[in-house]
mmCIF file of C-alpha atoms in Angstrom:
data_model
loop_
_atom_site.group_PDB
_atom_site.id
_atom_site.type_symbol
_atom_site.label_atom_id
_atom_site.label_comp_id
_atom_site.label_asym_id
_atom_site.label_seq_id
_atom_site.Cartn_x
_atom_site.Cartn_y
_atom_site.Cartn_z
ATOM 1 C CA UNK A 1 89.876 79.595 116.974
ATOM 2 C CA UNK A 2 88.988 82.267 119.360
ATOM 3 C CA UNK A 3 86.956 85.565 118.785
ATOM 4 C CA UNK A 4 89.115 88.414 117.843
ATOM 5 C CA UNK A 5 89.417 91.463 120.611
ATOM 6 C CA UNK A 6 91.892 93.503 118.270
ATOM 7 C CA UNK A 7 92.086 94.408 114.547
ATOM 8 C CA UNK A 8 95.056 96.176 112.991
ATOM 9 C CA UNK A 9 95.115 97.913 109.995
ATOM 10 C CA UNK A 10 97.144 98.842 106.766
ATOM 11 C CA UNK A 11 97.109 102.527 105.797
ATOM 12 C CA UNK A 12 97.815 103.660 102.776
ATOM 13 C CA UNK A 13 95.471 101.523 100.159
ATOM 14 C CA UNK A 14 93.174 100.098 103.273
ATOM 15 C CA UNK A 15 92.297 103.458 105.196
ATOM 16 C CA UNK A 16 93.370 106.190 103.280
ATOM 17 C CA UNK A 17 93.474 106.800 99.536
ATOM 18 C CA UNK A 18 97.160 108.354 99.794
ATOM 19 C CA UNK A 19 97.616 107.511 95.928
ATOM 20 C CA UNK A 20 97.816 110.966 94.631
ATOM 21 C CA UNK A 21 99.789 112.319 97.183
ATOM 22 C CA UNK A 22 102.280 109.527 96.750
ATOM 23 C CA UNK A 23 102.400 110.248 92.871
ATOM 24 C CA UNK A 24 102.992 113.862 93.642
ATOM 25 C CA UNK A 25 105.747 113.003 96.056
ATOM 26 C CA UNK A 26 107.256 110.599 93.601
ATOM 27 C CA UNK A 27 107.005 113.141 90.636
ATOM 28 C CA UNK A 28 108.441 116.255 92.399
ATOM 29 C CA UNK A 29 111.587 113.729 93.396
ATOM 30 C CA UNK A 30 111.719 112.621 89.913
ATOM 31 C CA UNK A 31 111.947 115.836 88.669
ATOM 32 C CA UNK A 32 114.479 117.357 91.130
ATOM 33 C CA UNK A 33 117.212 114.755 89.716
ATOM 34 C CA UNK A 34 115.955 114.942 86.167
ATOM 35 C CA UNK A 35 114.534 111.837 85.686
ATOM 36 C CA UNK A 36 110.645 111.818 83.723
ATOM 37 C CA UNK A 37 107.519 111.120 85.785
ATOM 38 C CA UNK A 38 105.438 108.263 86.509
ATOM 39 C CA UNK A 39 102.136 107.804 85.887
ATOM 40 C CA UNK A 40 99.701 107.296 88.444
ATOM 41 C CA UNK A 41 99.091 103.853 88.067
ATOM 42 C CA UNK A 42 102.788 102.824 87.552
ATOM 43 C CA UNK A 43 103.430 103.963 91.297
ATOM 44 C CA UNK A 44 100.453 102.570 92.532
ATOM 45 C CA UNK A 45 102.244 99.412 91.361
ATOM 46 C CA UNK A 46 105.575 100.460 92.707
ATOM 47 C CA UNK A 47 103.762 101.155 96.428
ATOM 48 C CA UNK A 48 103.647 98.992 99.567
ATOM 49 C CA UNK A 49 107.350 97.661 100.702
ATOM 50 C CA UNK A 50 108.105 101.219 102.340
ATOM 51 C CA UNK A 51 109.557 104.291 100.439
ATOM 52 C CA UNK A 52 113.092 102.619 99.991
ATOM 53 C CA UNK A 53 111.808 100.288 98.034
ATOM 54 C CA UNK A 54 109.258 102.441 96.266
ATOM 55 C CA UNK A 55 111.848 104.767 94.983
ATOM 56 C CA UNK A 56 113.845 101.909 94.121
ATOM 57 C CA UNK A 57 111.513 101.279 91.804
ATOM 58 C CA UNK A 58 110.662 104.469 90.240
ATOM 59 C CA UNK A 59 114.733 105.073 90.059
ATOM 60 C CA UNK A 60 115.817 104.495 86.432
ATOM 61 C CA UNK A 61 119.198 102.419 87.833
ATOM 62 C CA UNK A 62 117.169 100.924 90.850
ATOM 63 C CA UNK A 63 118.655 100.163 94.167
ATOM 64 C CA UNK A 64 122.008 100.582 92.778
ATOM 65 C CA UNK A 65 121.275 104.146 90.824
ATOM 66 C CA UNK A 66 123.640 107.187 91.983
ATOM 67 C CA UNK A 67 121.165 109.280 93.213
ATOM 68 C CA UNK A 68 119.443 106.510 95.287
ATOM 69 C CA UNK A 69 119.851 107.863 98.975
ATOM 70 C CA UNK A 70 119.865 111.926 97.864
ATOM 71 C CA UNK A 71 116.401 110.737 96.201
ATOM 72 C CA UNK A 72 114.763 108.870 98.720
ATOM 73 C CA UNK A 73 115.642 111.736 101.747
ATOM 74 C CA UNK A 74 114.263 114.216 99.066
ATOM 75 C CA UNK A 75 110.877 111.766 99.231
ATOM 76 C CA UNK A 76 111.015 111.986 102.626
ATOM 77 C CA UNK A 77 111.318 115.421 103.117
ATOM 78 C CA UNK A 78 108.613 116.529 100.826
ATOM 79 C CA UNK A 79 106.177 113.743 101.629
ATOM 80 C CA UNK A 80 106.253 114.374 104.806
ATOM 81 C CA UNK A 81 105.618 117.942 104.165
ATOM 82 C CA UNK A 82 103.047 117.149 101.549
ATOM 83 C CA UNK A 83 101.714 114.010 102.658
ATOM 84 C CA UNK A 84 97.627 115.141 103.625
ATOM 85 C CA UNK A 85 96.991 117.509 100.525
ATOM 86 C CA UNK A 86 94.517 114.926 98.531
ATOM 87 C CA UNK A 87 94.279 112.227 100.689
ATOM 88 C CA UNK A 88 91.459 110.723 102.011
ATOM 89 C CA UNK A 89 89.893 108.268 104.211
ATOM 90 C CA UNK A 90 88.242 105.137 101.633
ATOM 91 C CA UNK A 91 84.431 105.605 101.910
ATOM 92 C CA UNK A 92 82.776 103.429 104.725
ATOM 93 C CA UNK A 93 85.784 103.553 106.618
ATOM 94 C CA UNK A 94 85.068 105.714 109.181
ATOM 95 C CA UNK A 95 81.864 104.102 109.913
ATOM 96 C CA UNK A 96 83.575 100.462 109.953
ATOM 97 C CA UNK A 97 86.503 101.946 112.332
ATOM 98 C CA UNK A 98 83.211 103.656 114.684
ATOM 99 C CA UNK A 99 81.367 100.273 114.640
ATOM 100 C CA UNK A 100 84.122 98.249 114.990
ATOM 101 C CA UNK A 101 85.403 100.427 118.203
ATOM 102 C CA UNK A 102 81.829 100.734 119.947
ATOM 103 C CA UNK A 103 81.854 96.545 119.670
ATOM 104 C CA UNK A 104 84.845 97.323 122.148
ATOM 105 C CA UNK A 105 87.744 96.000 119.823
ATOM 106 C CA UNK A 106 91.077 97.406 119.948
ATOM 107 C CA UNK A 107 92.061 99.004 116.645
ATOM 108 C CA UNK A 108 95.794 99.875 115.863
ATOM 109 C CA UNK A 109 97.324 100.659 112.122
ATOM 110 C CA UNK A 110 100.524 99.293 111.188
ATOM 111 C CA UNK A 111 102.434 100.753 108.210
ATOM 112 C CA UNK A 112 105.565 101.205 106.364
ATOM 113 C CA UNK A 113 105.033 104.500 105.816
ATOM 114 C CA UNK A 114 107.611 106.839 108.075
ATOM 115 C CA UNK A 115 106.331 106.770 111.550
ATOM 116 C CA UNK A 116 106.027 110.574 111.509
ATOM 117 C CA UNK A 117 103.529 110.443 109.050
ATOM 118 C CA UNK A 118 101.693 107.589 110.239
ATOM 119 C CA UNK A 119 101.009 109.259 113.560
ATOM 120 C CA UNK A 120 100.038 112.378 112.024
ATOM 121 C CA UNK A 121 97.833 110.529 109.412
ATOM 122 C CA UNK A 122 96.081 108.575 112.064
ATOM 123 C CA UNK A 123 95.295 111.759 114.233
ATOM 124 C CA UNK A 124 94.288 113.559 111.690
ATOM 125 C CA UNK A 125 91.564 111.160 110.158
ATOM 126 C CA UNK A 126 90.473 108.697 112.940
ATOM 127 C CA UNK A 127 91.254 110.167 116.245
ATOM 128 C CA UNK A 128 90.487 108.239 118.911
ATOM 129 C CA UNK A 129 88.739 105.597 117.108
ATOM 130 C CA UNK A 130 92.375 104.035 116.594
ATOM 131 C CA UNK A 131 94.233 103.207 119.820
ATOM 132 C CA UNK A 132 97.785 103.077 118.565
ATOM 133 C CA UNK A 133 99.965 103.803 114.960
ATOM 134 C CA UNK A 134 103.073 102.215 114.457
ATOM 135 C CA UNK A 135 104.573 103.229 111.226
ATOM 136 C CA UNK A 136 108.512 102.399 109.847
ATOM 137 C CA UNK A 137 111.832 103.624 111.798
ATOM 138 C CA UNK A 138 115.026 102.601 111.837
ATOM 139 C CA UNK A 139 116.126 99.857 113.405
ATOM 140 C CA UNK A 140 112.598 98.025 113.367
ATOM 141 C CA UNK A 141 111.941 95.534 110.329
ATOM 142 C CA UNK A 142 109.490 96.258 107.839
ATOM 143 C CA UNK A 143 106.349 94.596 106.774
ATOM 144 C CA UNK A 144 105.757 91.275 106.206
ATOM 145 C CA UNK A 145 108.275 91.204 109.423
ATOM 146 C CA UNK A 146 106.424 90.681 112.010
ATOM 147 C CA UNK A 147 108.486 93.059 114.621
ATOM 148 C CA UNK A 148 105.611 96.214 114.013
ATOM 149 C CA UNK A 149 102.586 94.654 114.344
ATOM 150 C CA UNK A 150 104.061 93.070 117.167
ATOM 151 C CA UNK A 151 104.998 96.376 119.062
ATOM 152 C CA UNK A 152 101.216 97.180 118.350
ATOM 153 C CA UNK A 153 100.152 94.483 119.769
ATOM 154 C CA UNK A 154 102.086 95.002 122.857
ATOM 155 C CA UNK A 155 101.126 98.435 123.172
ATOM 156 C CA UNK A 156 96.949 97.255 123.364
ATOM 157 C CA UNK A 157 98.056 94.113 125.238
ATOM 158 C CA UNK A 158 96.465 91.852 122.675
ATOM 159 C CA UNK A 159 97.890 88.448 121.234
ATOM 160 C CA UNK A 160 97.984 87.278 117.363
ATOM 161 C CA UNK A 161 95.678 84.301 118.124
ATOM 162 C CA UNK A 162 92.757 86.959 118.661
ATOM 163 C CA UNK A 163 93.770 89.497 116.127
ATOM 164 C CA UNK A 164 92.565 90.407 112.529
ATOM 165 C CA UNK A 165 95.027 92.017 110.524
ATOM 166 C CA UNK A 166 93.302 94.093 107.483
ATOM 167 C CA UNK A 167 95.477 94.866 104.223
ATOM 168 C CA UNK A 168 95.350 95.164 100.583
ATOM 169 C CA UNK A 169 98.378 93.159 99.468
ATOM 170 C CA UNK A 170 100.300 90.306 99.531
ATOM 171 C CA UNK A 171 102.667 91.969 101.627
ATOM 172 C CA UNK A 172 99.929 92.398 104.300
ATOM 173 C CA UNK A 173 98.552 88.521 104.027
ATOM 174 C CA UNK A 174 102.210 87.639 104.484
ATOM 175 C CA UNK A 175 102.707 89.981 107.657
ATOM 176 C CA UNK A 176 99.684 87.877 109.307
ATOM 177 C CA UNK A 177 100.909 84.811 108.677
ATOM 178 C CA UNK A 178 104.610 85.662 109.983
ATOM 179 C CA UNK A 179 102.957 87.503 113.090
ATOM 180 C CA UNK A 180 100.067 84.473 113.887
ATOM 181 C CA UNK A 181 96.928 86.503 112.897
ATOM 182 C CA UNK A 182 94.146 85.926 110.715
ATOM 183 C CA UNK A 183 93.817 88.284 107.625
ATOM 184 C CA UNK A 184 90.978 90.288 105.487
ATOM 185 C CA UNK A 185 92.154 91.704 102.298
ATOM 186 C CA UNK A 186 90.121 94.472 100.448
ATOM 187 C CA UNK A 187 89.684 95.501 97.277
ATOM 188 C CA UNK A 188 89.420 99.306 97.361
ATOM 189 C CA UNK A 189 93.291 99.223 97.144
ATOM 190 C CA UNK A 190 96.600 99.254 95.102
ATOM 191 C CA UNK A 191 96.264 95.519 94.177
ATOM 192 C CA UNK A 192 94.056 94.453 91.939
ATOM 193 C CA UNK A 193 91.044 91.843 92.900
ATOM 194 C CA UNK A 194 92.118 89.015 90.978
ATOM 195 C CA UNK A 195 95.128 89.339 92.399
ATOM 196 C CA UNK A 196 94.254 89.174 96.059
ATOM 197 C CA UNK A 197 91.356 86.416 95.272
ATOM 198 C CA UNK A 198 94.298 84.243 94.447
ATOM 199 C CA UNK A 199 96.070 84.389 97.412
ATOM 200 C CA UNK A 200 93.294 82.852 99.988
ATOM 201 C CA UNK A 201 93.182 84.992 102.424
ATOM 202 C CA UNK A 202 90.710 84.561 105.349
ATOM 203 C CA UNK A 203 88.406 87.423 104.233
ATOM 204 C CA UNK A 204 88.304 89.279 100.915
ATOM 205 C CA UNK A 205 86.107 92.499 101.233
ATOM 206 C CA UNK A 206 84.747 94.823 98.715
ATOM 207 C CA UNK A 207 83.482 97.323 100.340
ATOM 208 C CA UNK A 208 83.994 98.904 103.919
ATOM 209 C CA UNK A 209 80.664 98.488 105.029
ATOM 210 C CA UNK A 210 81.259 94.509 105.189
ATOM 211 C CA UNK A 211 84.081 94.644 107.618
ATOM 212 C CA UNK A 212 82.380 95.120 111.062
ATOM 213 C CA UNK A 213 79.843 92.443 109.946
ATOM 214 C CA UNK A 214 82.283 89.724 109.113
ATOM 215 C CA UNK A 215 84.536 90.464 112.499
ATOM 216 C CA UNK A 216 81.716 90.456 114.424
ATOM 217 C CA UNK A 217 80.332 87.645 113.430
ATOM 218 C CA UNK A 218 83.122 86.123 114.153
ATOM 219 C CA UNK A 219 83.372 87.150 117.213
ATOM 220 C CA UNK A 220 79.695 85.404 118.080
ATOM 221 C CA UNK A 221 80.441 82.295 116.259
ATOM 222 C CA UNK A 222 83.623 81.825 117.957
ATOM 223 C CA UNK A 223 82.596 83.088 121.298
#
């Protein structure tokens, strides 16, 4: 096993608490096609396969309901419009992100989340501190595929053998092991701990502050 040079990153659940915004989103869509809202919890369930598949699930019909593709480009729309009014970066992150940059790693977030959004999340939040954001458009597989962390990796010319990716769901664990990488799961998420205990990832974190730590020790044991 070699040190890692490169970590990429989940957002929404891993960076940013984007719950509330994401309820909001869901809600307002809900009630533009008369259909009742959710509670916050039940999306938080619903969230991390991209936003077809979360309003697939809110949808009382599911995939197959009649107002499946007018509601999910009405999600789109206003979620994209609405998508920084409560959210927030996870506390510690920041400071993991600044340590974990200084150590001279290459950081990168990968997400399902509409690549518009992504970008503008990213910018907005971490600056510089993260070197690339890839985030869902057509024509590119989703997560677990392993086509968008891979077109991060390209773009900070690192290799899976040396990378950490950092998620809160099985979704994430199962993007690492299609792409080659390690993986650290955390807590602070939309999955609950038990949950992500069982699924043996590499790493399971409960708090921000224990992520530079753990990759950088790493780093010196491996090295």
């Amino acid at each position: 096993m070699q040190p890692y040079n490169a970590v990429l990153f989940d957002l929404d659940g891993t960076l940013l608490n984007t719950l509330d915004d994401l309820t909001d989103a869901v809600n307002h869509t809900l009630r533009v096609f008369g259909y009742p809202s959710k509670e916050k919890d039940e999306v938080r369930r619903a969230v991390g396969n991209g936003v077809r598949k979360l309003i697939e699930r809110v949808l009382p019909g599911g995939a197959q309901d009649a107002d499946m593709e007018p509601a999910l480009a009405e999600f789109k729309r206003y979620y994209t419009a609405h998508c920084n009014v409560r959210t927030h970066p996870y506390e510690g992150v920041l400071e993991a992100l600044a340590a974990l940059s200084e150590a001279g790693l290459k950081l990168a977030i990968v997400s399902n989340k509409n690549d518009e959004a992504v970008k503008a999340l990213a910018h907005e939040y971490f600056g510089s501190l993260i070197d690339v954001a890839v985030g869902g458009r057509d024509g590119v597989p989703r997560k677990p595929s392993p086509d968008m962390p891979l077109l991060a990796l390209e773009a900070i010319d690192a290799t899976p053998e040396r990378t950490l990716f950092v998620g809160d769901s099985d979704v994430d664990l199962q993007t690492a092991i299609n792409t080659g990488m390690d993986c650290m799961l955390v807590s602070w998420g939309f999955r609950e701990r038990e949950q992500l205990a069982r699924l043996q990832a590499r790493f399971l974190v409960d708090d921000a502050a224990e992520m530079p730590a753990l990759i950088l020790q790493h780093m010196d044991e491996e090295a």
